[in-house]
Amino acid sequence: MGARARPAHARVLPQGWLDLLRQVSLFISAFLIYDLVRGLVEGRGTAAFENARELISIERTLHLFVEPSLQAWASGSHLVMVGTSWLYVNAQTSITIGALLYLYLRHNRSFYFVRNMLMIAMPIALIGYVVFPTAPPRFLPEWGFIDSVSDLTPVNVSHSSASMSALFNPYAAVPSMHVAFAIMIAWPLARLARHSAARVLWVVYPFLMTFVIVVTANHFILDALLGALTAAISAYGALCLARVRPTAWRFSGVAAASVPAAPVGVSAARARASG
C-alpha cells in the first residue's frame, strides 16, 4: 500500500523532478558553452587542413594510414555506406541521450559517475579543437576520400556550408568524441547489463563506432585513438571525484530493480546530495 500511495513521479523518477531538471540544465549549459567555444576555431581552415595533412604523415610513418583503403572496401556495399552514414549522424544524439535516460531511470546510482565522465570529457575535447583544429578526411578528396554523409543523408556538414558551420564545428576531428562518448556509455552499460547478449552489444559498440567514423571519412584512426584516450582520462577523473563524494558519485553495479524502493523522504535527501 505504501508504494501505491507514493506519487506517480516518485515511482518513475528516482530522485524527483528537481534533480531531473538539474541534470538536464547541466547538460544544456555544457553544450551551450561547448558551442560558444566552438567559435574560437572558426576561420582557422588553413591550420585545420595543415594539421590534417600532418596526421596523415604521422599515420603513414606508423603504417596506420589505411583509411582510404578501408573506405574503398566499404564503398563496395551501398547498404554498409548508407547504414554507417546514418549511424554517424544519429549515434551522438539518439543513442547517447537514450543511454543516459536509461541510466538515470533504471540505474540512477551509476548515472552520476557517467555524467561526471561526460562533463570532464567535453572540456578536454574543446582544448583539442582549439589547440589542434583538424579537417576531417572527407575534406581531402585528393587522398581518395568521399563524403558519404553528405552524399547519402540530408545532412551536409561541409566547411563551405554556412548553415551547417553555424551548428557544427567542421574542424572538430581531434579527438573523436563519437568514439569517446561510445566508450563512456558502453563501458558502464556493459557492466550493468543482466543479459550476455546486451553485454556483447555494448562491448562491440565502440568498435562499431570506430568503423563508422573511419569508413564515412569523418575521422582518422589517430582521432579515434585520441578519443579513447579522452574517455580513459575522463573515467580516471570521475573515479577521483567519486572518492570525494562516494555516496553520490561512485559507480554502482547494483541493478535498480534489486534495490528496495526508498521512501519519498529518503529520495529527496538523495536528490539534495547527488548534485
Short mmCIF file of C-alpha atoms in Angstrom, two decimals:
data_model
loop_
_atom_site.label_atom_id
_atom_site.label_comp_id
_atom_site.label_asym_id
_atom_site.label_seq_id
_atom_site.Cartn_x
_atom_site.Cartn_y
_atom_site.Cartn_z
CA MET A 1 0.00 0.00 0.00
CA GLY A 2 2.85 2.36 0.83
CA ALA A 3 4.34 2.05 -2.65
CA ARG A 4 0.96 2.60 -4.27
CA ALA A 5 0.42 5.70 -2.18
CA ARG A 6 3.58 7.29 -3.50
CA PRO A 7 3.08 9.95 -6.18
CA ALA A 8 3.49 8.74 -9.77
CA HIS A 9 6.54 10.94 -10.38
CA ALA A 10 8.24 9.48 -7.28
CA ARG A 11 7.76 5.97 -8.68
CA VAL A 12 9.10 6.92 -12.13
CA LEU A 13 11.83 9.43 -11.27
CA PRO A 14 14.39 8.06 -8.77
CA GLN A 15 15.28 11.48 -7.37
CA GLY A 16 12.22 13.53 -8.27
CA TRP A 17 11.60 16.31 -10.78
CA LEU A 18 14.04 18.76 -9.20
CA ASP A 19 17.04 16.50 -9.71
CA LEU A 20 15.96 15.65 -13.26
CA LEU A 21 15.72 19.34 -14.13
CA ARG A 22 19.11 19.90 -12.54
CA GLN A 23 20.73 17.23 -14.73
CA VAL A 24 19.02 18.47 -17.91
CA SER A 25 20.11 22.04 -17.13
CA LEU A 26 23.67 20.89 -16.54
CA PHE A 27 23.88 19.14 -19.91
CA ILE A 28 22.23 22.05 -21.74
CA SER A 29 24.65 24.51 -20.12
CA ALA A 30 27.61 22.30 -21.04
CA PHE A 31 26.54 22.10 -24.67
CA LEU A 32 25.93 25.88 -24.82
CA ILE A 33 29.45 26.50 -23.53
CA TYR A 34 30.72 23.90 -25.98
CA ASP A 35 29.01 25.76 -28.82
CA LEU A 36 30.43 29.13 -27.72
CA VAL A 37 33.97 27.82 -27.57
CA ARG A 38 33.45 26.22 -30.98
CA GLY A 39 33.55 29.72 -32.45
CA LEU A 40 37.20 30.08 -31.44
CA VAL A 41 38.27 27.78 -34.29
CA GLU A 42 36.16 29.41 -36.99
CA GLY A 43 38.29 30.98 -39.68
CA ARG A 44 41.19 28.63 -38.96
CA GLY A 45 40.64 26.49 -42.02
CA THR A 46 44.23 26.81 -43.22
CA ALA A 47 45.61 25.48 -39.95
CA ALA A 48 42.96 22.72 -39.89
CA PHE A 49 43.99 21.41 -43.32
CA GLU A 50 47.68 21.63 -42.42
CA ASN A 51 47.03 19.63 -39.25
CA ALA A 52 45.05 17.02 -41.20
CA ARG A 53 47.95 16.52 -43.59
CA GLU A 54 50.29 16.30 -40.59
CA LEU A 55 48.13 13.50 -39.16
CA ILE A 56 48.32 11.67 -42.49
CA SER A 57 52.10 11.99 -42.39
CA ILE A 58 52.24 10.61 -38.86
CA GLU A 59 49.93 7.72 -39.73
CA ARG A 60 51.96 6.86 -42.81
CA THR A 61 55.11 6.81 -40.68
CA LEU A 62 53.36 4.48 -38.22
CA HIS A 63 51.86 2.39 -41.05
CA LEU A 64 48.35 3.26 -39.83
CA PHE A 65 47.13 5.15 -42.88
CA VAL A 66 44.59 2.58 -44.08
CA GLU A 67 41.53 4.86 -44.10
CA PRO A 68 41.31 5.28 -47.91
CA SER A 69 41.57 1.52 -48.47
CA LEU A 70 39.01 0.79 -45.75
CA GLN A 71 36.53 3.30 -47.17
CA ALA A 72 37.10 1.98 -50.70
CA TRP A 73 36.36 -1.55 -49.45
CA ALA A 74 33.20 -0.45 -47.59
CA SER A 75 32.04 1.53 -50.63
CA GLY A 76 31.52 -1.77 -52.41
CA SER A 77 28.33 -2.18 -50.38
CA HIS A 78 25.69 0.53 -50.70
CA LEU A 79 23.93 -0.88 -47.63
CA VAL A 80 27.07 -0.56 -45.50
CA MET A 81 27.67 3.02 -46.57
CA VAL A 82 24.06 4.09 -46.01
CA GLY A 83 23.95 2.36 -42.62
CA THR A 84 27.22 3.82 -41.38
CA SER A 85 26.34 7.30 -42.65
CA TRP A 86 23.01 7.32 -40.82
CA LEU A 87 24.60 5.84 -37.71
CA TYR A 88 27.22 8.58 -37.72
CA VAL A 89 24.51 11.27 -37.91
CA ASN A 90 22.34 9.78 -35.15
CA ALA A 91 24.61 7.96 -32.72
CA GLN A 92 25.98 11.03 -30.96
CA THR A 93 22.46 12.23 -30.12
CA SER A 94 19.83 9.49 -30.05
CA ILE A 95 21.95 6.62 -28.71
CA THR A 96 23.84 8.74 -26.18
CA ILE A 97 20.73 10.53 -24.91
CA GLY A 98 18.79 7.28 -24.79
CA ALA A 99 21.58 5.61 -22.82
CA LEU A 100 21.74 8.50 -20.35
CA LEU A 101 17.98 8.41 -19.82
CA TYR A 102 18.12 4.66 -19.25
CA LEU A 103 20.93 5.06 -16.74
CA TYR A 104 19.12 7.86 -14.94
CA LEU A 105 15.82 5.99 -14.68
CA ARG A 106 16.97 2.39 -14.23
CA HIS A 107 20.47 2.66 -12.73
CA ASN A 108 20.37 6.01 -11.02
CA ARG A 109 23.17 5.18 -8.60
CA SER A 110 25.58 4.89 -11.55
CA PHE A 111 24.25 7.79 -13.62
CA TYR A 112 26.23 10.49 -11.78
CA PHE A 113 29.53 8.72 -12.39
CA VAL A 114 28.79 8.59 -16.13
CA ARG A 115 27.60 12.20 -16.08
CA ASN A 116 30.87 13.27 -14.48
CA MET A 117 32.84 11.41 -17.17
CA LEU A 118 30.99 13.33 -19.88
CA MET A 119 31.45 16.65 -18.10
CA ILE A 120 35.20 16.04 -17.90
CA ALA A 121 35.49 14.82 -21.49
CA MET A 122 33.87 17.85 -23.08
CA PRO A 123 36.45 20.42 -21.85
CA ILE A 124 39.24 18.06 -22.90
CA ALA A 125 37.72 17.89 -26.38
CA LEU A 126 37.39 21.67 -26.55
CA ILE A 127 41.07 22.07 -25.72
CA GLY A 128 41.88 19.71 -28.57
CA TYR A 129 39.65 21.61 -31.01
CA VAL A 130 41.18 24.96 -30.09
CA VAL A 131 44.82 23.86 -29.92
CA PHE A 132 44.74 21.45 -32.85
CA PRO A 133 41.84 22.19 -35.25
CA THR A 134 41.81 19.42 -37.83
CA ALA A 135 39.93 18.95 -41.09
CA PRO A 136 38.26 15.53 -41.38
CA PRO A 137 39.35 13.13 -44.13
CA ARG A 138 36.19 13.86 -46.17
CA PHE A 139 37.58 17.35 -46.86
CA LEU A 140 40.59 15.77 -48.58
CA PRO A 141 39.29 14.17 -51.82
CA GLU A 142 42.81 14.24 -53.25
CA TRP A 143 43.54 11.27 -50.97
CA GLY A 144 40.59 9.35 -52.38
CA PHE A 145 38.10 10.14 -49.61
CA ILE A 146 34.38 10.65 -50.30
CA ASP A 147 31.84 12.42 -48.09
CA SER A 148 29.27 9.64 -47.68
CA VAL A 149 27.24 11.53 -45.05
CA SER A 150 26.61 14.42 -47.46
CA ASP A 151 26.03 12.03 -50.37
CA LEU A 152 23.68 9.58 -48.63
CA THR A 153 21.87 11.61 -45.96
CA PRO A 154 20.16 15.04 -45.91
CA VAL A 155 22.96 16.33 -43.66
CA ASN A 156 25.68 18.36 -45.38
CA VAL A 157 28.29 19.20 -42.76
CA SER A 158 30.74 20.98 -45.03
CA HIS A 159 33.32 23.70 -44.42
CA SER A 160 31.66 25.56 -47.31
CA SER A 161 28.14 25.25 -45.87
CA ALA A 162 27.33 28.36 -43.85
CA SER A 163 24.17 26.88 -42.33
CA MET A 164 25.94 23.76 -41.09
CA SER A 165 29.00 25.69 -39.89
CA ALA A 166 26.63 27.69 -37.68
CA LEU A 167 25.60 24.45 -35.95
CA PHE A 168 28.69 22.26 -36.13
CA ASN A 169 32.42 22.76 -35.92
CA PRO A 170 33.70 21.34 -39.23
CA TYR A 171 37.25 21.13 -37.86
CA ALA A 172 36.47 19.22 -34.64
CA ALA A 173 38.18 15.98 -35.61
CA VAL A 174 40.73 15.63 -32.80
CA PRO A 175 39.75 13.90 -30.59
CA SER A 176 36.85 11.85 -31.93
CA MET A 177 34.03 12.38 -29.45
CA HIS A 178 31.92 9.79 -31.26
CA VAL A 179 34.41 7.21 -30.01
CA ALA A 180 34.83 8.85 -26.61
CA PHE A 181 31.08 9.01 -25.97
CA ALA A 182 30.64 5.44 -27.24
CA ILE A 183 33.20 4.15 -24.73
CA MET A 184 31.84 6.24 -21.86
CA ILE A 185 28.31 4.87 -22.24
CA ALA A 186 29.20 1.35 -23.43
CA TRP A 187 31.54 0.54 -20.55
CA PRO A 188 29.03 1.19 -17.73
CA LEU A 189 26.09 -0.31 -19.63
CA ALA A 190 28.10 -3.47 -20.38
CA ARG A 191 28.81 -3.81 -16.67
CA LEU A 192 25.21 -3.19 -15.70
CA ALA A 193 23.62 -5.42 -18.36
CA ARG A 194 21.94 -8.53 -16.99
CA HIS A 195 21.93 -10.48 -20.25
CA SER A 196 25.07 -11.64 -22.01
CA ALA A 197 23.71 -10.56 -25.42
CA ALA A 198 23.31 -6.98 -24.17
CA ARG A 199 26.81 -7.02 -22.71
CA VAL A 200 28.25 -8.20 -26.02
CA LEU A 201 26.39 -5.48 -27.93
CA TRP A 202 27.72 -2.75 -25.66
CA VAL A 203 31.27 -4.12 -25.80
CA VAL A 204 31.09 -4.12 -29.61
CA TYR A 205 29.54 -0.64 -29.83
CA PRO A 206 32.79 1.43 -29.51
CA PHE A 207 34.46 -0.74 -32.15
CA LEU A 208 31.44 -0.31 -34.42
CA MET A 209 31.59 3.45 -33.91
CA THR A 210 35.29 3.46 -34.78
CA PHE A 211 34.46 1.63 -38.01
CA VAL A 212 31.67 4.13 -38.72
CA ILE A 213 33.79 7.26 -38.30
CA VAL A 214 36.56 5.85 -40.49
CA VAL A 215 34.51 4.49 -43.40
CA THR A 216 32.45 7.69 -43.55
CA ALA A 217 35.71 9.67 -43.71
CA ASN A 218 34.82 11.79 -40.70
CA HIS A 219 37.88 10.87 -38.64
CA PHE A 220 41.35 9.42 -38.90
CA ILE A 221 42.37 6.37 -36.89
CA LEU A 222 44.52 8.62 -34.68
CA ASP A 223 41.39 10.68 -33.93
CA ALA A 224 39.71 7.51 -32.68
CA LEU A 225 42.70 6.58 -30.52
CA LEU A 226 42.76 10.07 -29.02
CA GLY A 227 39.01 9.79 -28.42
CA ALA A 228 39.63 6.56 -26.49
CA LEU A 229 42.38 8.33 -24.51
CA THR A 230 39.94 11.15 -23.71
CA ALA A 231 37.45 8.59 -22.39
CA ALA A 232 40.15 6.95 -20.25
CA ILE A 233 41.25 10.28 -18.75
CA SER A 234 37.63 11.21 -18.08
CA ALA A 235 36.98 7.88 -16.37
CA TYR A 236 40.00 8.44 -14.14
CA GLY A 237 38.74 11.93 -13.34
CA ALA A 238 35.31 10.55 -12.45
CA LEU A 239 36.99 7.98 -10.18
CA CYS A 240 38.83 10.79 -8.40
CA LEU A 241 35.56 12.70 -7.95
CA ALA A 242 33.91 9.53 -6.65
CA ARG A 243 36.50 9.38 -3.88
CA VAL A 244 35.48 12.89 -2.84
CA ARG A 245 31.75 12.07 -2.74
CA PRO A 246 31.48 8.27 -2.73
CA THR A 247 27.83 8.22 -1.68
CA ALA A 248 26.68 10.35 -4.59
CA TRP A 249 29.23 9.92 -7.39
CA ARG A 250 30.62 6.40 -7.25
CA PHE A 251 29.78 3.82 -9.89
CA SER A 252 27.46 1.11 -8.62
CA GLY A 253 26.90 -2.17 -10.38
CA VAL A 254 23.77 -2.88 -8.35
CA ALA A 255 20.72 -3.15 -10.57
CA ALA A 256 17.95 -0.71 -9.74
CA ALA A 257 15.36 -3.49 -9.56
CA SER A 258 17.30 -5.26 -6.79
CA VAL A 259 17.44 -2.19 -4.57
CA PRO A 260 14.42 -1.69 -2.29
CA ALA A 261 12.39 1.39 -3.12
CA ALA A 262 13.35 4.25 -0.87
CA PRO A 263 10.72 6.33 0.91
CA VAL A 264 9.93 9.69 -0.63
CA GLY A 265 11.80 11.49 2.13
CA VAL A 266 14.93 9.44 1.53
CA SER A 267 14.72 10.05 -2.23
CA ALA A 268 14.51 13.78 -1.59
CA ALA A 269 17.59 13.59 0.65
CA ARG A 270 19.49 11.71 -2.05
CA ALA A 271 18.48 14.32 -4.60
CA ARG A 272 19.98 17.04 -2.44
CA ALA A 273 23.18 15.02 -2.04
CA SER A 274 23.60 13.89 -5.64
CA GLY A 275 24.36 17.21 -7.32
#
